[in-house]
């Protein structure tokens, strides 16, 4: 069994910085994070253990300071939170900020905003929350439901696969040939790197393991991408989810992970696989050379 990691995998700088900011802030005063700081249960449990409180709504915040996650929030939502007398600490990733600036510029210039992404995702809620009129599209059916507008301004949730984004922009242009369609590419570089590395990995592996949180959009996108190039793709949240019968000897096993997956979880999966590799290698050796198996030497020839 050969084990290889994708060239780019795991936690991105935006999530690392947000976690570092939260851990620093809680040293000075009680802190509540609004929403999931990362879409990874293991990391969230660790943050709770370090005294950081988590709330899904401003009404549930029991501290004076509240943190907006790397996914960002609309200006409207942040003003409402400040209006409750709370201090807002922003951990919004600079690349999410760039997406906010892009859509605001398009709206200022008279384009109807269209966000390519998941309607209920926290980042998309933040990108659309300051506008009364907007559309969110994720597939061909959503594009078919769009009403004609003279000018469409299209940006994307930062963690969407760029291939899908470009395809949907093409579809919008085909459907509305008389409209002006302005697209600003806001897919972040870490997502592009992990997607490209996942394609390369899946092409040379017999089995691919994708590690990430159950609510991590980019992890599920990695699963879909790998599945296009490899028939045996398994999604796990931790090493405890791995199953021995997924693996055999003489296989190449690839590992990739979403942008909220900590290094420790990737390390645990790799260690599990290396232990498994040792087991399957010795089993294979025993089958090939029964005389070498422990105890076999005592069997009379
Ligand atoms: S996935 Fe991209 S946009 Fe989101 S936090 Fe990471 S680097 Fe920033």
PDB file of C-alpha atoms and ligand atoms in Angstrom:
ATOM      1  CA  UNK A   1       0.000   0.000   0.000  1.00  0.00           C
ATOM      2  CA  UNK A   2       1.293   3.419  -0.970  1.00  0.00           C
ATOM      3  CA  UNK A   3      -0.032   6.471   0.908  1.00  0.00           C
ATOM      4  CA  UNK A   4       0.114   9.927  -0.612  1.00  0.00           C
ATOM      5  CA  UNK A   5      -1.196  13.324   0.494  1.00  0.00           C
ATOM      6  CA  UNK A   6      -2.648  15.878  -1.919  1.00  0.00           C
ATOM      7  CA  UNK A   7      -0.187  18.679  -2.682  1.00  0.00           C
ATOM      8  CA  UNK A   8      -2.579  21.173  -1.053  1.00  0.00           C
ATOM      9  CA  UNK A   9      -4.927  20.046   1.704  1.00  0.00           C
ATOM     10  CA  UNK A  10      -6.394  21.003   5.032  1.00  0.00           C
ATOM     11  CA  UNK A  11      -6.847  24.203   6.978  1.00  0.00           C
ATOM     12  CA  UNK A  12      -6.482  27.478   5.069  1.00  0.00           C
ATOM     13  CA  UNK A  13      -4.913  30.678   6.391  1.00  0.00           C
ATOM     14  CA  UNK A  14      -8.365  32.319   6.810  1.00  0.00           C
ATOM     15  CA  UNK A  15      -9.552  29.667   9.256  1.00  0.00           C
ATOM     16  CA  UNK A  16      -6.176  29.486  11.062  1.00  0.00           C
ATOM     17  CA  UNK A  17      -6.183  33.272  11.588  1.00  0.00           C
ATOM     18  CA  UNK A  18      -9.786  33.241  12.868  1.00  0.00           C
ATOM     19  CA  UNK A  19      -8.977  30.513  15.408  1.00  0.00           C
ATOM     20  CA  UNK A  20      -5.825  32.367  16.524  1.00  0.00           C
ATOM     21  CA  UNK A  21      -7.826  35.592  16.965  1.00  0.00           C
ATOM     22  CA  UNK A  22     -10.477  33.809  19.063  1.00  0.00           C
ATOM     23  CA  UNK A  23      -7.887  32.092  21.262  1.00  0.00           C
ATOM     24  CA  UNK A  24      -6.091  35.386  21.822  1.00  0.00           C
ATOM     25  CA  UNK A  25      -9.300  37.342  22.536  1.00  0.00           C
ATOM     26  CA  UNK A  26     -10.585  34.864  25.130  1.00  0.00           C
ATOM     27  CA  UNK A  27      -7.390  35.420  27.151  1.00  0.00           C
ATOM     28  CA  UNK A  28      -8.529  39.023  27.775  1.00  0.00           C
ATOM     29  CA  UNK A  29     -12.317  38.810  28.115  1.00  0.00           C
ATOM     30  CA  UNK A  30     -15.205  36.337  27.808  1.00  0.00           C
ATOM     31  CA  UNK A  31     -15.977  35.702  24.145  1.00  0.00           C
ATOM     32  CA  UNK A  32     -18.888  34.297  22.168  1.00  0.00           C
ATOM     33  CA  UNK A  33     -18.430  33.258  18.555  1.00  0.00           C
ATOM     34  CA  UNK A  34     -21.507  33.868  16.446  1.00  0.00           C
ATOM     35  CA  UNK A  35     -22.080  30.847  14.210  1.00  0.00           C
ATOM     36  CA  UNK A  36     -19.559  28.051  13.620  1.00  0.00           C
ATOM     37  CA  UNK A  37     -16.050  29.471  13.694  1.00  0.00           C
ATOM     38  CA  UNK A  38     -15.133  26.516  11.506  1.00  0.00           C
ATOM     39  CA  UNK A  39     -17.249  23.754  10.060  1.00  0.00           C
ATOM     40  CA  UNK A  40     -15.447  21.097  12.026  1.00  0.00           C
ATOM     41  CA  UNK A  41     -16.854  19.507  15.192  1.00  0.00           C
ATOM     42  CA  UNK A  42     -13.440  18.490  16.549  1.00  0.00           C
ATOM     43  CA  UNK A  43     -12.141  22.064  16.382  1.00  0.00           C
ATOM     44  CA  UNK A  44     -15.367  23.467  17.858  1.00  0.00           C
ATOM     45  CA  UNK A  45     -15.182  21.053  20.806  1.00  0.00           C
ATOM     46  CA  UNK A  46     -11.600  22.170  21.418  1.00  0.00           C
ATOM     47  CA  UNK A  47     -12.630  25.847  21.358  1.00  0.00           C
ATOM     48  CA  UNK A  48     -15.448  25.185  23.833  1.00  0.00           C
ATOM     49  CA  UNK A  49     -12.991  23.399  26.092  1.00  0.00           C
ATOM     50  CA  UNK A  50     -10.826  26.546  26.053  1.00  0.00           C
ATOM     51  CA  UNK A  51     -13.718  28.670  27.327  1.00  0.00           C
ATOM     52  CA  UNK A  52     -14.985  30.103  24.033  1.00  0.00           C
ATOM     53  CA  UNK A  53     -18.779  30.192  23.879  1.00  0.00           C
ATOM     54  CA  UNK A  54     -20.664  29.504  20.682  1.00  0.00           C
ATOM     55  CA  UNK A  55     -24.053  30.952  19.741  1.00  0.00           C
ATOM     56  CA  UNK A  56     -26.040  30.740  16.528  1.00  0.00           C
ATOM     57  CA  UNK A  57     -27.998  33.995  17.043  1.00  0.00           C
ATOM     58  CA  UNK A  58     -27.141  37.381  18.651  1.00  0.00           C
ATOM     59  CA  UNK A  59     -30.014  36.788  21.096  1.00  0.00           C
ATOM     60  CA  UNK A  60     -28.082  33.809  22.498  1.00  0.00           C
ATOM     61  CA  UNK A  61     -24.912  35.802  23.222  1.00  0.00           C
ATOM     62  CA  UNK A  62     -24.096  36.024  26.922  1.00  0.00           C
ATOM     63  CA  UNK A  63     -20.858  38.035  26.703  1.00  0.00           C
ATOM     64  CA  UNK A  64     -20.120  41.661  25.828  1.00  0.00           C
ATOM     65  CA  UNK A  65     -17.835  40.721  22.933  1.00  0.00           C
ATOM     66  CA  UNK A  66     -18.957  38.630  20.015  1.00  0.00           C
ATOM     67  CA  UNK A  67     -16.869  37.364  17.119  1.00  0.00           C
ATOM     68  CA  UNK A  68     -17.962  37.218  13.482  1.00  0.00           C
ATOM     69  CA  UNK A  69     -16.398  34.146  11.854  1.00  0.00           C
ATOM     70  CA  UNK A  70     -14.107  33.869   8.808  1.00  0.00           C
ATOM     71  CA  UNK A  71     -17.278  33.399   6.713  1.00  0.00           C
ATOM     72  CA  UNK A  72     -18.149  37.064   7.300  1.00  0.00           C
ATOM     73  CA  UNK A  73     -21.486  38.795   7.832  1.00  0.00           C
ATOM     74  CA  UNK A  74     -23.458  41.553   6.169  1.00  0.00           C
ATOM     75  CA  UNK A  75     -23.119  45.150   7.387  1.00  0.00           C
ATOM     76  CA  UNK A  76     -26.806  44.993   8.279  1.00  0.00           C
ATOM     77  CA  UNK A  77     -26.298  41.944  10.533  1.00  0.00           C
ATOM     78  CA  UNK A  78     -23.251  43.524  12.190  1.00  0.00           C
ATOM     79  CA  UNK A  79     -25.111  46.792  12.889  1.00  0.00           C
ATOM     80  CA  UNK A  80     -27.990  44.829  14.410  1.00  0.00           C
ATOM     81  CA  UNK A  81     -25.508  43.019  16.650  1.00  0.00           C
ATOM     82  CA  UNK A  82     -23.849  46.315  17.682  1.00  0.00           C
ATOM     83  CA  UNK A  83     -27.354  47.710  18.304  1.00  0.00           C
ATOM     84  CA  UNK A  84     -27.725  45.107  21.064  1.00  0.00           C
ATOM     85  CA  UNK A  85     -24.811  46.751  22.861  1.00  0.00           C
ATOM     86  CA  UNK A  86     -22.301  44.073  21.843  1.00  0.00           C
ATOM     87  CA  UNK A  87     -18.684  44.675  20.744  1.00  0.00           C
ATOM     88  CA  UNK A  88     -18.107  42.998  17.386  1.00  0.00           C
ATOM     89  CA  UNK A  89     -14.722  41.372  16.790  1.00  0.00           C
ATOM     90  CA  UNK A  90     -14.344  40.570  13.106  1.00  0.00           C
ATOM     91  CA  UNK A  91     -12.490  37.447  11.958  1.00  0.00           C
ATOM     92  CA  UNK A  92     -13.808  37.696   8.395  1.00  0.00           C
ATOM     93  CA  UNK A  93     -11.275  36.229   5.959  1.00  0.00           C
ATOM     94  CA  UNK A  94      -9.761  38.925   3.688  1.00  0.00           C
ATOM     95  CA  UNK A  95     -10.837  36.845   0.672  1.00  0.00           C
ATOM     96  CA  UNK A  96     -14.462  36.893   1.875  1.00  0.00           C
ATOM     97  CA  UNK A  97     -14.095  40.665   2.327  1.00  0.00           C
ATOM     98  CA  UNK A  98     -12.926  40.805  -1.304  1.00  0.00           C
ATOM     99  CA  UNK A  99     -16.105  38.976  -2.378  1.00  0.00           C
ATOM    100  CA  UNK A 100     -18.213  41.498  -0.374  1.00  0.00           C
ATOM    101  CA  UNK A 101     -16.421  44.400  -2.071  1.00  0.00           C
ATOM    102  CA  UNK A 102     -16.930  42.788  -5.500  1.00  0.00           C
ATOM    103  CA  UNK A 103     -20.696  42.371  -5.125  1.00  0.00           C
ATOM    104  CA  UNK A 104     -21.086  45.864  -3.584  1.00  0.00           C
ATOM    105  CA  UNK A 105     -19.224  47.370  -6.565  1.00  0.00           C
ATOM    106  CA  UNK A 106     -21.431  45.513  -9.051  1.00  0.00           C
ATOM    107  CA  UNK A 107     -24.601  46.709  -7.313  1.00  0.00           C
ATOM    108  CA  UNK A 108     -23.277  50.308  -7.230  1.00  0.00           C
ATOM    109  CA  UNK A 109     -22.679  50.072 -10.973  1.00  0.00           C
ATOM    110  CA  UNK A 110     -26.265  48.982 -11.608  1.00  0.00           C
ATOM    111  CA  UNK A 111     -25.899  45.217 -11.947  1.00  0.00           C
ATOM    112  CA  UNK A 112     -28.453  42.817 -10.448  1.00  0.00           C
ATOM    113  CA  UNK A 113     -26.452  40.647  -7.999  1.00  0.00           C
ATOM    114  CA  UNK A 114     -26.319  36.898  -8.581  1.00  0.00           C
ATOM    115  CA  UNK A 115     -24.346  34.787  -6.111  1.00  0.00           C
ATOM    116  CA  UNK A 116     -23.211  31.318  -7.150  1.00  0.00           C
ATOM    117  CA  UNK A 117     -23.373  29.267  -3.978  1.00  0.00           C
ATOM    118  CA  UNK A 118     -25.557  27.604  -1.371  1.00  0.00           C
ATOM    119  CA  UNK A 119     -28.519  29.763  -0.404  1.00  0.00           C
ATOM    120  CA  UNK A 120     -28.442  28.879   3.316  1.00  0.00           C
ATOM    121  CA  UNK A 121     -24.681  28.939   3.756  1.00  0.00           C
ATOM    122  CA  UNK A 122     -23.516  31.535   6.295  1.00  0.00           C
ATOM    123  CA  UNK A 123     -21.104  33.106   3.798  1.00  0.00           C
ATOM    124  CA  UNK A 124     -23.855  33.502   1.186  1.00  0.00           C
ATOM    125  CA  UNK A 125     -26.185  35.020   3.788  1.00  0.00           C
ATOM    126  CA  UNK A 126     -23.440  37.526   4.517  1.00  0.00           C
ATOM    127  CA  UNK A 127     -22.874  38.292   0.823  1.00  0.00           C
ATOM    128  CA  UNK A 128     -26.560  38.923   0.168  1.00  0.00           C
ATOM    129  CA  UNK A 129     -27.697  40.380   3.516  1.00  0.00           C
ATOM    130  CA  UNK A 130     -27.234  44.038   2.540  1.00  0.00           C
ATOM    131  CA  UNK A 131     -29.360  43.808  -0.614  1.00  0.00           C
ATOM    132  CA  UNK A 132     -33.125  43.703  -0.956  1.00  0.00           C
ATOM    133  CA  UNK A 133     -32.961  42.127  -4.422  1.00  0.00           C
ATOM    134  CA  UNK A 134     -30.595  39.330  -5.387  1.00  0.00           C
ATOM    135  CA  UNK A 135     -30.528  35.771  -6.709  1.00  0.00           C
ATOM    136  CA  UNK A 136     -28.573  32.731  -5.540  1.00  0.00           C
ATOM    137  CA  UNK A 137     -27.896  29.938  -8.028  1.00  0.00           C
ATOM    138  CA  UNK A 138     -26.206  26.580  -7.590  1.00  0.00           C
ATOM    139  CA  UNK A 139     -27.237  24.613 -10.671  1.00  0.00           C
ATOM    140  CA  UNK A 140     -28.855  24.697 -14.095  1.00  0.00           C
ATOM    141  CA  UNK A 141     -32.392  24.637 -12.621  1.00  0.00           C
ATOM    142  CA  UNK A 142     -31.669  27.768 -10.591  1.00  0.00           C
ATOM    143  CA  UNK A 143     -30.397  29.546 -13.711  1.00  0.00           C
ATOM    144  CA  UNK A 144     -33.597  28.537 -15.538  1.00  0.00           C
ATOM    145  CA  UNK A 145     -35.629  30.319 -12.831  1.00  0.00           C
ATOM    146  CA  UNK A 146     -33.817  33.672 -13.194  1.00  0.00           C
ATOM    147  CA  UNK A 147     -35.842  36.581 -14.581  1.00  0.00           C
ATOM    148  CA  UNK A 148     -34.360  38.640 -17.375  1.00  0.00           C
ATOM    149  CA  UNK A 149     -32.441  41.750 -16.267  1.00  0.00           C
ATOM    150  CA  UNK A 150     -30.510  44.216 -18.386  1.00  0.00           C
ATOM    151  CA  UNK A 151     -27.350  43.709 -16.304  1.00  0.00           C
ATOM    152  CA  UNK A 152     -26.312  40.737 -14.164  1.00  0.00           C
ATOM    153  CA  UNK A 153     -23.373  41.036 -11.751  1.00  0.00           C
ATOM    154  CA  UNK A 154     -22.144  37.561 -10.804  1.00  0.00           C
ATOM    155  CA  UNK A 155     -19.823  36.590  -7.955  1.00  0.00           C
ATOM    156  CA  UNK A 156     -19.312  33.282  -6.198  1.00  0.00           C
ATOM    157  CA  UNK A 157     -19.204  31.879  -2.698  1.00  0.00           C
ATOM    158  CA  UNK A 158     -15.445  31.573  -2.086  1.00  0.00           C
ATOM    159  CA  UNK A 159     -15.486  27.779  -1.712  1.00  0.00           C
ATOM    160  CA  UNK A 160     -17.320  26.790  -4.895  1.00  0.00           C
ATOM    161  CA  UNK A 161     -15.355  24.775  -7.506  1.00  0.00           C
ATOM    162  CA  UNK A 162     -14.264  27.208 -10.201  1.00  0.00           C
ATOM    163  CA  UNK A 163     -15.277  24.820 -13.036  1.00  0.00           C
ATOM    164  CA  UNK A 164     -18.891  24.839 -11.856  1.00  0.00           C
ATOM    165  CA  UNK A 165     -18.838  28.599 -11.396  1.00  0.00           C
ATOM    166  CA  UNK A 166     -17.571  29.186 -14.944  1.00  0.00           C
ATOM    167  CA  UNK A 167     -20.155  26.753 -16.321  1.00  0.00           C
ATOM    168  CA  UNK A 168     -23.009  28.577 -14.553  1.00  0.00           C
ATOM    169  CA  UNK A 169     -21.748  31.959 -15.782  1.00  0.00           C
ATOM    170  CA  UNK A 170     -21.729  30.495 -19.318  1.00  0.00           C
ATOM    171  CA  UNK A 171     -25.320  29.278 -18.838  1.00  0.00           C
ATOM    172  CA  UNK A 172     -26.475  32.715 -17.636  1.00  0.00           C
ATOM    173  CA  UNK A 173     -24.852  34.326 -20.690  1.00  0.00           C
ATOM    174  CA  UNK A 174     -26.501  31.780 -23.024  1.00  0.00           C
ATOM    175  CA  UNK A 175     -29.915  32.204 -21.407  1.00  0.00           C
ATOM    176  CA  UNK A 176     -29.825  36.001 -21.545  1.00  0.00           C
ATOM    177  CA  UNK A 177     -27.967  36.915 -24.736  1.00  0.00           C
ATOM    178  CA  UNK A 178     -29.332  40.489 -24.648  1.00  0.00           C
ATOM    179  CA  UNK A 179     -28.158  41.114 -21.066  1.00  0.00           C
ATOM    180  CA  UNK A 180     -24.780  42.350 -19.943  1.00  0.00           C
ATOM    181  CA  UNK A 181     -23.278  39.696 -17.648  1.00  0.00           C
ATOM    182  CA  UNK A 182     -20.301  40.835 -15.571  1.00  0.00           C
ATOM    183  CA  UNK A 183     -18.534  38.067 -13.647  1.00  0.00           C
ATOM    184  CA  UNK A 184     -15.962  38.668 -10.904  1.00  0.00           C
ATOM    185  CA  UNK A 185     -14.106  35.522  -9.872  1.00  0.00           C
ATOM    186  CA  UNK A 186     -14.240  35.418  -6.051  1.00  0.00           C
ATOM    187  CA  UNK A 187     -13.385  31.735  -5.564  1.00  0.00           C
ATOM    188  CA  UNK A 188     -10.464  31.837  -3.123  1.00  0.00           C
ATOM    189  CA  UNK A 189      -6.976  30.632  -3.985  1.00  0.00           C
ATOM    190  CA  UNK A 190      -6.816  27.973  -1.209  1.00  0.00           C
ATOM    191  CA  UNK A 191     -10.064  26.443  -2.578  1.00  0.00           C
ATOM    192  CA  UNK A 192      -8.677  26.424  -6.131  1.00  0.00           C
ATOM    193  CA  UNK A 193      -5.410  24.865  -4.953  1.00  0.00           C
ATOM    194  CA  UNK A 194      -7.204  22.139  -2.990  1.00  0.00           C
ATOM    195  CA  UNK A 195      -9.579  21.402  -5.873  1.00  0.00           C
ATOM    196  CA  UNK A 196      -6.740  21.157  -8.421  1.00  0.00           C
ATOM    197  CA  UNK A 197      -4.634  19.035  -6.078  1.00  0.00           C
ATOM    198  CA  UNK A 198      -7.654  16.751  -5.455  1.00  0.00           C
ATOM    199  CA  UNK A 199      -8.013  16.139  -9.218  1.00  0.00           C
ATOM    200  CA  UNK A 200      -4.317  15.217  -9.507  1.00  0.00           C
ATOM    201  CA  UNK A 201      -4.543  12.991  -6.442  1.00  0.00           C
ATOM    202  CA  UNK A 202      -7.711  11.158  -7.483  1.00  0.00           C
ATOM    203  CA  UNK A 203      -6.264  10.426 -10.933  1.00  0.00           C
ATOM    204  CA  UNK A 204      -3.374   8.440  -9.472  1.00  0.00           C
ATOM    205  CA  UNK A 205      -5.104   6.700  -6.541  1.00  0.00           C
ATOM    206  CA  UNK A 206      -7.157   3.514  -6.130  1.00  0.00           C
ATOM    207  CA  UNK A 207      -8.787   4.877  -2.972  1.00  0.00           C
ATOM    208  CA  UNK A 208      -9.139   8.474  -1.779  1.00  0.00           C
ATOM    209  CA  UNK A 209      -9.953   9.541   1.779  1.00  0.00           C
ATOM    210  CA  UNK A 210     -11.467  13.022   2.159  1.00  0.00           C
ATOM    211  CA  UNK A 211     -11.384  14.399   5.720  1.00  0.00           C
ATOM    212  CA  UNK A 212     -13.610  17.227   6.942  1.00  0.00           C
ATOM    213  CA  UNK A 213     -16.562  18.400   8.989  1.00  0.00           C
ATOM    214  CA  UNK A 214     -20.117  17.323   8.191  1.00  0.00           C
ATOM    215  CA  UNK A 215     -21.140  20.946   7.448  1.00  0.00           C
ATOM    216  CA  UNK A 216     -18.034  21.884   5.489  1.00  0.00           C
ATOM    217  CA  UNK A 217     -19.090  22.890   1.983  1.00  0.00           C
ATOM    218  CA  UNK A 218     -15.621  22.712   0.491  1.00  0.00           C
ATOM    219  CA  UNK A 219     -15.034  19.223   1.968  1.00  0.00           C
ATOM    220  CA  UNK A 220     -18.153  17.917   0.228  1.00  0.00           C
ATOM    221  CA  UNK A 221     -17.029  19.587  -2.992  1.00  0.00           C
ATOM    222  CA  UNK A 222     -13.692  17.753  -2.678  1.00  0.00           C
ATOM    223  CA  UNK A 223     -15.629  14.471  -2.345  1.00  0.00           C
ATOM    224  CA  UNK A 224     -17.558  15.251  -5.558  1.00  0.00           C
ATOM    225  CA  UNK A 225     -14.426  16.254  -7.442  1.00  0.00           C
ATOM    226  CA  UNK A 226     -12.457  13.162  -6.380  1.00  0.00           C
ATOM    227  CA  UNK A 227     -15.422  10.932  -7.276  1.00  0.00           C
ATOM    228  CA  UNK A 228     -15.184  12.122 -10.895  1.00  0.00           C
ATOM    229  CA  UNK A 229     -11.709  10.572 -11.185  1.00  0.00           C
ATOM    230  CA  UNK A 230     -11.662   7.728  -8.658  1.00  0.00           C
ATOM    231  CA  UNK A 231     -14.330   5.065  -8.065  1.00  0.00           C
ATOM    232  CA  UNK A 232     -13.502   4.546  -4.373  1.00  0.00           C
ATOM    233  CA  UNK A 233     -13.769   7.792  -2.472  1.00  0.00           C
ATOM    234  CA  UNK A 234     -14.550   7.724   1.261  1.00  0.00           C
ATOM    235  CA  UNK A 235     -15.515  10.731   3.342  1.00  0.00           C
ATOM    236  CA  UNK A 236     -14.522  10.700   7.024  1.00  0.00           C
ATOM    237  CA  UNK A 237     -14.721  13.214   9.857  1.00  0.00           C
ATOM    238  CA  UNK A 238     -12.000  11.555  11.943  1.00  0.00           C
ATOM    239  CA  UNK A 239      -9.780   8.451  11.849  1.00  0.00           C
ATOM    240  CA  UNK A 240     -12.506   6.635  13.861  1.00  0.00           C
ATOM    241  CA  UNK A 241     -14.651   6.546  10.700  1.00  0.00           C
ATOM    242  CA  UNK A 242     -12.056   4.600   8.691  1.00  0.00           C
ATOM    243  CA  UNK A 243     -12.919   0.975   7.870  1.00  0.00           C
ATOM    244  CA  UNK A 244     -10.322  -1.727   7.342  1.00  0.00           C
ATOM    245  CA  UNK A 245     -12.175  -3.330   4.434  1.00  0.00           C
ATOM    246  CA  UNK A 246     -11.772  -0.169   2.311  1.00  0.00           C
ATOM    247  CA  UNK A 247      -8.097  -1.020   1.880  1.00  0.00           C
ATOM    248  CA  UNK A 248      -5.955  -3.856   0.597  1.00  0.00           C
ATOM    249  CA  UNK A 249      -2.312  -4.285  -0.340  1.00  0.00           C
ATOM    250  CA  UNK A 250      -0.880  -3.000  -3.619  1.00  0.00           C
ATOM    251  CA  UNK A 251      -3.105   0.025  -3.566  1.00  0.00           C
ATOM    252  CA  UNK A 252      -2.376   3.689  -3.745  1.00  0.00           C
ATOM    253  CA  UNK A 253      -4.364   5.546  -1.096  1.00  0.00           C
ATOM    254  CA  UNK A 254      -4.695   9.325  -1.342  1.00  0.00           C
ATOM    255  CA  UNK A 255      -5.533  11.766   1.455  1.00  0.00           C
ATOM    256  CA  UNK A 256      -7.085  15.176   1.076  1.00  0.00           C
ATOM    257  CA  UNK A 257      -8.972  17.463   3.487  1.00  0.00           C
ATOM    258  CA  UNK A 258     -11.184  20.537   3.529  1.00  0.00           C
ATOM    259  CA  UNK A 259     -10.117  24.028   4.535  1.00  0.00           C
ATOM    260  CA  UNK A 260     -11.441  23.644   8.085  1.00  0.00           C
ATOM    261  CA  UNK A 261      -9.714  20.328   8.813  1.00  0.00           C
ATOM    262  CA  UNK A 262      -6.914  20.661  11.383  1.00  0.00           C
ATOM    263  CA  UNK A 263      -3.470  19.142  10.776  1.00  0.00           C
ATOM    264  CA  UNK A 264      -3.887  16.814  13.772  1.00  0.00           C
ATOM    265  CA  UNK A 265      -6.899  15.045  12.197  1.00  0.00           C
ATOM    266  CA  UNK A 266      -5.038  14.577   8.915  1.00  0.00           C
ATOM    267  CA  UNK A 267      -2.073  13.188  10.882  1.00  0.00           C
ATOM    268  CA  UNK A 268      -4.311  10.728  12.734  1.00  0.00           C
ATOM    269  CA  UNK A 269      -5.810   9.425   9.474  1.00  0.00           C
ATOM    270  CA  UNK A 270      -2.351   9.041   7.961  1.00  0.00           C
ATOM    271  CA  UNK A 271      -1.068   7.217  11.078  1.00  0.00           C
ATOM    272  CA  UNK A 272      -4.076   4.861  10.935  1.00  0.00           C
ATOM    273  CA  UNK A 273      -3.300   4.118   7.284  1.00  0.00           C
ATOM    274  CA  UNK A 274       0.406   3.572   7.996  1.00  0.00           C
ATOM    275  CA  UNK A 275      -0.512   1.091  10.765  1.00  0.00           C
ATOM    276  CA  UNK A 276      -2.899  -0.609   8.320  1.00  0.00           C
ATOM    277  CA  UNK A 277      -0.167  -0.653   5.683  1.00  0.00           C
ATOM    278  CA  UNK A 278       2.127  -2.465   8.102  1.00  0.00           C
ATOM    279  CA  UNK A 279      -0.628  -5.048   8.734  1.00  0.00           C
ATOM    280  CA  UNK A 280      -1.485  -5.658   5.079  1.00  0.00           C
ATOM    281  CA  UNK A 281       2.205  -5.764   4.098  1.00  0.00           C
ATOM    282  CA  UNK A 282       2.988  -8.430   6.675  1.00  0.00           C
ATOM    283  CA  UNK A 283      -0.155 -10.391   5.695  1.00  0.00           C
ATOM    284  CA  UNK A 284       0.875 -10.236   2.048  1.00  0.00           C
ATOM    285  CA  UNK A 285       4.377 -11.373   2.984  1.00  0.00           C
ATOM    286  CA  UNK A 286       2.982 -14.228   5.012  1.00  0.00           C
ATOM    287  CA  UNK A 287       0.911 -15.382   2.043  1.00  0.00           C
ATOM    288  CA  UNK A 288       3.875 -15.117  -0.325  1.00  0.00           C
ATOM    289  CA  UNK A 289       6.348 -16.781   2.084  1.00  0.00           C
ATOM    290  CA  UNK A 290       4.460 -19.036   4.502  1.00  0.00           C
ATOM    291  CA  UNK A 291       7.775 -20.345   5.839  1.00  0.00           C
ATOM    292  CA  UNK A 292       8.515 -16.845   7.138  1.00  0.00           C
ATOM    293  CA  UNK A 293       5.302 -16.470   9.117  1.00  0.00           C
ATOM    294  CA  UNK A 294       5.629 -16.533  12.883  1.00  0.00           C
ATOM    295  CA  UNK A 295       5.182 -20.091  14.059  1.00  0.00           C
ATOM    296  CA  UNK A 296       5.420 -21.503  10.524  1.00  0.00           C
ATOM    297  CA  UNK A 297       9.044 -22.488  11.081  1.00  0.00           C
ATOM    298  CA  UNK A 298       7.932 -25.077  13.641  1.00  0.00           C
ATOM    299  CA  UNK A 299       5.671 -26.819  11.106  1.00  0.00           C
ATOM    300  CA  UNK A 300       7.499 -29.862   9.690  1.00  0.00           C
ATOM    301  CA  UNK A 301       8.115 -29.714   5.945  1.00  0.00           C
TER     302      UNK A 301
HETATM  303  S1  LIG B   1     -11.814  28.938   2.445  1.00  0.00           S
HETATM  304 FE1  LIG B   1     -10.909  30.688   1.381  1.00  0.00          FE
HETATM  305  S2  LIG B   1     -12.261  32.373   1.802  1.00  0.00           S
HETATM  306 FE2  LIG B   1     -12.777  30.784   3.270  1.00  0.00          FE
HETATM  307  S3  LIG B   1     -11.535  31.248   5.063  1.00  0.00           S
HETATM  308 FE3  LIG B   1     -10.332  29.867   3.826  1.00  0.00          FE
HETATM  309  S4  LIG B   1      -9.048  31.199   2.526  1.00  0.00           S
HETATM  310 FE4  LIG B   1     -10.698  32.435   3.375  1.00  0.00          FE
END
